[in-house]
PDB file of C-alpha atoms in Angstrom:
ATOM      1  CA  MET A 478     -10.734  -1.667 -18.959  1.00 53.00           C
ATOM      2  CA  THR A 479     -13.758  -0.986 -16.786  1.00 60.00           C
ATOM      3  CA  ASP A 480     -14.066   2.058 -14.522  1.00 91.00           C
ATOM      4  CA  GLU A 481     -14.885  -0.195 -11.554  1.00 94.00           C
ATOM      5  CA  LEU A 482     -12.373  -2.715 -10.245  1.00 97.00           C
ATOM      6  CA  THR A 483     -12.079  -5.046  -7.304  1.00 97.00           C
ATOM      7  CA  VAL A 484      -8.894  -4.866  -5.242  1.00 97.00           C
ATOM      8  CA  THR A 485      -7.938  -8.178  -3.652  1.00 97.00           C
ATOM      9  CA  LEU A 486      -5.158  -8.188  -1.090  1.00 96.00           C
ATOM     10  CA  THR A 487      -3.827 -11.594  -0.108  1.00 96.00           C
ATOM     11  CA  LYS A 488      -1.408 -12.562   2.618  1.00 92.00           C
ATOM     12  CA  ALA A 489       0.161 -15.968   3.145  1.00 86.00           C
ATOM     13  CA  GLY A 490      -2.128 -17.497   0.514  1.00 88.00           C
ATOM     14  CA  ARG A 491      -5.381 -16.169   2.031  1.00 94.00           C
ATOM     15  CA  THR A 492      -7.568 -13.254   1.064  1.00 96.00           C
ATOM     16  CA  LYS A 493      -7.027 -10.493   3.610  1.00 92.00           C
ATOM     17  CA  ILE A 494      -9.552  -8.049   2.118  1.00 93.00           C
ATOM     18  CA  ARG A 495     -11.529  -7.446  -1.089  1.00 95.00           C
ATOM     19  CA  TYR A 496     -13.195  -4.165  -1.948  1.00 96.00           C
ATOM     20  CA  PRO A 497     -14.560  -2.229  -4.913  1.00 96.00           C
ATOM     21  CA  ALA A 498     -12.559   0.701  -6.249  1.00 97.00           C
ATOM     22  CA  ALA A 499     -12.937   3.261  -9.010  1.00 97.00           C
ATOM     23  CA  LEU A 500     -10.241   3.361 -11.676  1.00 97.00           C
ATOM     24  CA  VAL A 501      -8.457   6.717 -11.727  1.00 97.00           C
ATOM     25  CA  ALA A 502      -5.650   5.946 -14.208  1.00 96.00           C
ATOM     26  CA  ASP A 503      -3.700   3.100 -15.779  1.00 96.00           C
ATOM     27  CA  THR A 504      -0.332   3.943 -17.353  1.00 96.00           C
ATOM     28  CA  GLY A 505       0.477   0.370 -18.293  1.00 95.00           C
ATOM     29  CA  ASP A 506       2.805   0.024 -15.283  1.00 97.00           C
ATOM     30  CA  ARG A 507       1.025   1.974 -12.551  1.00 97.00           C
ATOM     31  CA  ILE A 508      -2.656   1.574 -11.880  1.00 97.00           C
ATOM     32  CA  CYS A 509      -4.373   4.098  -9.634  1.00 97.00           C
ATOM     33  CA  VAL A 510      -7.742   3.510  -7.963  1.00 98.00           C
ATOM     34  CA  ARG A 511      -9.835   5.345  -5.399  1.00 97.00           C
ATOM     35  CA  ALA A 512     -11.876   3.673  -2.696  1.00 96.00           C
ATOM     36  CA  PRO A 513     -13.471   4.517   0.632  1.00 93.00           C
ATOM     37  CA  TRP A 514     -12.079   2.916   3.795  1.00 92.00           C
ATOM     38  CA  ALA A 515     -13.084  -0.689   3.218  1.00 81.00           C
ATOM     39  CA  ALA A 516     -12.775  -2.289   6.649  1.00 81.00           C
ATOM     40  CA  ASP A 517     -15.462  -2.266   9.307  1.00 82.00           C
ATOM     41  CA  GLY A 518     -15.314   0.499  11.878  1.00 88.00           C
ATOM     42  CA  VAL A 519     -12.268   2.423  13.036  1.00 92.00           C
ATOM     43  CA  ARG A 520      -8.703   1.131  13.004  1.00 93.00           C
ATOM     44  CA  ASP A 521      -6.507   3.091  15.383  1.00 94.00           C
ATOM     45  CA  PHE A 522      -2.801   2.442  14.892  1.00 93.00           C
ATOM     46  CA  GLY A 523      -1.759   5.026  17.471  1.00 93.00           C
ATOM     47  CA  PHE A 524      -0.052   7.173  14.829  1.00 94.00           C
ATOM     48  CA  VAL A 525      -3.122   7.390  12.556  1.00 95.00           C
ATOM     49  CA  ARG A 526      -6.784   6.393  12.592  1.00 95.00           C
ATOM     50  CA  PHE A 527      -8.503   4.947   9.543  1.00 96.00           C
ATOM     51  CA  GLU A 528     -12.233   5.391   9.809  1.00 95.00           C
ATOM     52  CA  PRO A 529     -15.458   5.391   7.827  1.00 94.00           C
ATOM     53  CA  GLY A 530     -15.462   8.334   5.442  1.00 94.00           C
ATOM     54  CA  ASP A 531     -11.715   8.183   4.772  1.00 97.00           C
ATOM     55  CA  VAL A 532     -10.768   7.986   1.105  1.00 97.00           C
ATOM     56  CA  PHE A 533      -7.787   6.015  -0.176  1.00 97.00           C
ATOM     57  CA  THR A 534      -6.161   6.838  -3.513  1.00 97.00           C
ATOM     58  CA  GLU A 535      -4.110   3.727  -4.135  1.00 97.00           C
ATOM     59  CA  HIS A 536      -1.201   3.291  -6.516  1.00 98.00           C
ATOM     60  CA  PHE A 537      -0.159  -0.210  -7.555  1.00 98.00           C
ATOM     61  CA  TRP A 538       2.661  -1.078  -9.946  1.00 98.00           C
ATOM     62  CA  ARG A 539       3.052  -4.087 -12.168  1.00 98.00           C
ATOM     63  CA  THR A 540       6.868  -3.840 -11.865  1.00 97.00           C
ATOM     64  CA  ARG A 541       7.461  -2.539  -8.326  1.00 98.00           C
ATOM     65  CA  TRP A 542       7.354  -4.331  -4.999  1.00 98.00           C
ATOM     66  CA  TYR A 543       5.091  -1.866  -3.197  1.00 98.00           C
ATOM     67  CA  ALA A 544       1.785  -0.037  -3.220  1.00 98.00           C
ATOM     68  CA  ILE A 545       1.330   3.535  -1.988  1.00 98.00           C
ATOM     69  CA  LYS A 546      -2.007   4.565  -0.520  1.00 97.00           C
ATOM     70  CA  GLU A 547      -2.701   8.261  -0.029  1.00 97.00           C
ATOM     71  CA  VAL A 548      -5.151   8.597   2.852  1.00 97.00           C
ATOM     72  CA  ARG A 549      -7.504  11.568   3.229  1.00 97.00           C
ATOM     73  CA  THR A 550     -10.474  12.349   5.404  1.00 96.00           C
ATOM     74  CA  GLY A 551     -13.871  12.554   3.747  1.00 93.00           C
ATOM     75  CA  GLU A 552     -13.355  16.337   3.733  1.00 96.00           C
ATOM     76  CA  GLY A 553     -10.140  15.933   1.733  1.00 96.00           C
ATOM     77  CA  VAL A 554      -7.602  16.598   4.502  1.00 97.00           C
ATOM     78  CA  LEU A 555      -4.424  14.586   3.896  1.00 97.00           C
ATOM     79  CA  LYS A 556      -3.606  12.179   6.738  1.00 97.00           C
ATOM     80  CA  GLY A 557      -0.546  10.655   5.052  1.00 97.00           C
ATOM     81  CA  TRP A 558       0.624   7.695   3.010  1.00 98.00           C
ATOM     82  CA  TYR A 559       0.375   4.042   3.968  1.00 97.00           C
ATOM     83  CA  CYS A 560       2.736   1.894   1.932  1.00 98.00           C
ATOM     84  CA  ASP A 561       2.353  -1.869   1.636  1.00 97.00           C
ATOM     85  CA  ILE A 562       5.343  -3.898   0.552  1.00 98.00           C
ATOM     86  CA  THR A 563       3.902  -6.361  -1.965  1.00 98.00           C
ATOM     87  CA  ARG A 564       4.774  -8.436  -4.942  1.00 98.00           C
ATOM     88  CA  PRO A 565       4.126  -6.529  -8.190  1.00 98.00           C
ATOM     89  CA  ALA A 566       0.389  -6.175  -8.812  1.00 98.00           C
ATOM     90  CA  VAL A 567      -1.457  -8.297 -11.338  1.00 97.00           C
ATOM     91  CA  VAL A 568      -4.448  -6.755 -13.094  1.00 95.00           C
ATOM     92  CA  ARG A 569      -6.779  -9.323 -14.598  1.00 94.00           C
ATOM     93  CA  GLY A 570     -10.471  -9.478 -15.395  1.00 90.00           C
ATOM     94  CA  GLY A 571     -11.461  -6.293 -13.580  1.00 94.00           C
ATOM     95  CA  GLU A 572      -9.425  -7.190 -10.520  1.00 96.00           C
ATOM     96  CA  VAL A 573      -6.211  -5.817  -9.018  1.00 98.00           C
ATOM     97  CA  LEU A 574      -4.465  -8.722  -7.271  1.00 97.00           C
ATOM     98  CA  VAL A 575      -1.837  -7.839  -4.687  1.00 97.00           C
ATOM     99  CA  GLU A 576       0.153 -10.099  -2.352  1.00 97.00           C
ATOM    100  CA  ASP A 577       1.077  -8.431   0.949  1.00 96.00           C
ATOM    101  CA  LEU A 578       4.592  -9.282   2.169  1.00 96.00           C
ATOM    102  CA  ASP A 579       4.053  -7.990   5.747  1.00 94.00           C
ATOM    103  CA  LEU A 580       6.356  -4.961   5.657  1.00 97.00           C
ATOM    104  CA  ASP A 581       4.720  -1.526   5.729  1.00 97.00           C
ATOM    105  CA  LEU A 582       5.698   2.116   5.914  1.00 98.00           C
ATOM    106  CA  TRP A 583       3.677   5.051   7.260  1.00 98.00           C
ATOM    107  CA  VAL A 584       4.513   8.632   6.275  1.00 97.00           C
ATOM    108  CA  SER A 585       2.586  11.444   7.961  1.00 96.00           C
ATOM    109  CA  ALA A 586       1.087  14.245   5.872  1.00 95.00           C
ATOM    110  CA  ASP A 587       3.831  16.661   6.954  1.00 94.00           C
ATOM    111  CA  GLY A 588       6.544  14.087   6.161  1.00 92.00           C
ATOM    112  CA  GLU A 589       7.957  14.385   9.686  1.00 93.00           C
ATOM    113  CA  SER A 590       6.936  10.901  10.816  1.00 95.00           C
ATOM    114  CA  VAL A 591       8.290   7.972   8.780  1.00 97.00           C
ATOM    115  CA  LEU A 592       7.571   4.656  10.488  1.00 97.00           C
ATOM    116  CA  ARG A 593       8.769   1.229   9.390  1.00 97.00           C
ATOM    117  CA  LEU A 594       6.088  -1.257  10.430  1.00 97.00           C
ATOM    118  CA  ASP A 595       5.694  -5.005  10.910  1.00 95.00           C
ATOM    119  CA  GLU A 596       9.354  -5.956  10.519  1.00 96.00           C
ATOM    120  CA  ASP A 597       8.761  -8.572  13.240  1.00 95.00           C
ATOM    121  CA  GLU A 598       5.880 -10.097  11.242  1.00 93.00           C
ATOM    122  CA  PHE A 599       8.063 -10.154   8.140  1.00 96.00           C
ATOM    123  CA  ALA A 600      10.854 -11.967  10.008  1.00 95.00           C
ATOM    124  CA  ALA A 601       8.352 -14.471  11.423  1.00 94.00           C
ATOM    125  CA  SER A 602       6.719 -15.078   8.021  1.00 94.00           C
ATOM    126  CA  GLY A 603       9.557 -17.332   6.873  1.00 94.00           C
ATOM    127  CA  LEU A 604       9.744 -15.639   3.473  1.00 95.00           C
ATOM    128  CA  ALA A 605      13.523 -15.279   3.792  1.00 95.00           C
ATOM    129  CA  ARG A 606      13.749 -19.096   3.882  1.00 96.00           C
ATOM    130  CA  SER A 607      10.962 -20.007   1.463  1.00 95.00           C
ATOM    131  CA  ASP A 608      11.636 -17.318  -1.163  1.00 96.00           C
ATOM    132  CA  PRO A 609      14.895 -15.460  -0.426  1.00 97.00           C
ATOM    133  CA  ASP A 610      14.734 -13.488  -3.679  1.00 97.00           C
ATOM    134  CA  ALA A 611      11.272 -12.117  -2.841  1.00 97.00           C
ATOM    135  CA  ALA A 612      12.386 -11.342   0.719  1.00 97.00           C
ATOM    136  CA  ALA A 613      15.380  -9.396  -0.614  1.00 97.00           C
ATOM    137  CA  GLU A 614      13.119  -7.455  -3.015  1.00 98.00           C
ATOM    138  CA  ALA A 615      10.752  -6.656  -0.137  1.00 98.00           C
ATOM    139  CA  VAL A 616      13.545  -5.277   2.041  1.00 98.00           C
ATOM    140  CA  ARG A 617      14.938  -3.259  -0.889  1.00 98.00           C
ATOM    141  CA  ALA A 618      11.475  -1.828  -1.561  1.00 98.00           C
ATOM    142  CA  LEU A 619      11.003  -0.793   2.074  1.00 98.00           C
ATOM    143  CA  ASP A 620      14.458   0.807   2.173  1.00 98.00           C
ATOM    144  CA  ALA A 621      13.810   2.685  -1.086  1.00 97.00           C
ATOM    145  CA  LEU A 622      10.426   3.995   0.079  1.00 97.00           C
ATOM    146  CA  ALA A 623      11.857   5.099   3.423  1.00 97.00           C
ATOM    147  CA  ALA A 624      14.699   6.921   1.648  1.00 97.00           C
ATOM    148  CA  GLN A 625      12.225   8.602  -0.729  1.00 97.00           C
ATOM    149  CA  ALA A 626      10.021   9.614   2.203  1.00 96.00           C
ATOM    150  CA  HIS A 627      13.009  11.424   3.753  1.00 95.00           C
ATOM    151  CA  ALA A 628      13.935  13.145   0.466  1.00 94.00           C
ATOM    152  CA  PRO A 629      12.821  16.774   0.008  1.00 92.00           C
ATOM    153  CA  GLU A 630      10.225  15.842  -2.637  1.00 93.00           C
ATOM    154  CA  GLY A 631       8.914  12.925  -0.546  1.00 94.00           C
ATOM    155  CA  LEU A 632       6.610  10.149  -1.701  1.00 94.00           C
ATOM    156  CA  PRO A 633       4.513  12.394  -4.003  1.00 93.00           C
ATOM    157  CA  ALA A 634       7.449  12.355  -6.447  1.00 94.00           C
ATOM    158  CA  LEU A 635       6.753   8.647  -7.054  1.00 94.00           C
ATOM    159  CA  LEU A 636       3.120   9.411  -7.879  1.00 91.00           C
ATOM    160  CA  ALA A 637       3.681  12.139 -10.461  1.00 81.00           C
TER     161      ALA A 637
END
């Protein structure tokens, strides 16, 4: 496998974003890449700002319904973890393909803030009607990540 990959995140059948990333590790189930903030400009969510210079260490699994992105400033200061609920990743031809299922979780660096995000978008997506099994997996994944975030060892335990 090459040291450079392209991460492609799709949503509702359309490409949401594509960006180059450096391969950090591939265990056969989990693939880890590192990439700078790939969107244009600053994205202020109110609880965190993603901005040029930020570095994302991203963990995707071929068997799990989520991706965990550790977010640091360019100086290496941990901002927290942004978790996308996704179908299991597919790695093919130098590309990591991930389908976003709308649900997200934010965990602050100190673990004090655990925010479930976009549950309204998930409900409006119609996934529960069109693919009830995938919708159930997505909800289970969000619940499991939230529970892990509240555990003493937090999300880093999933990345060890």
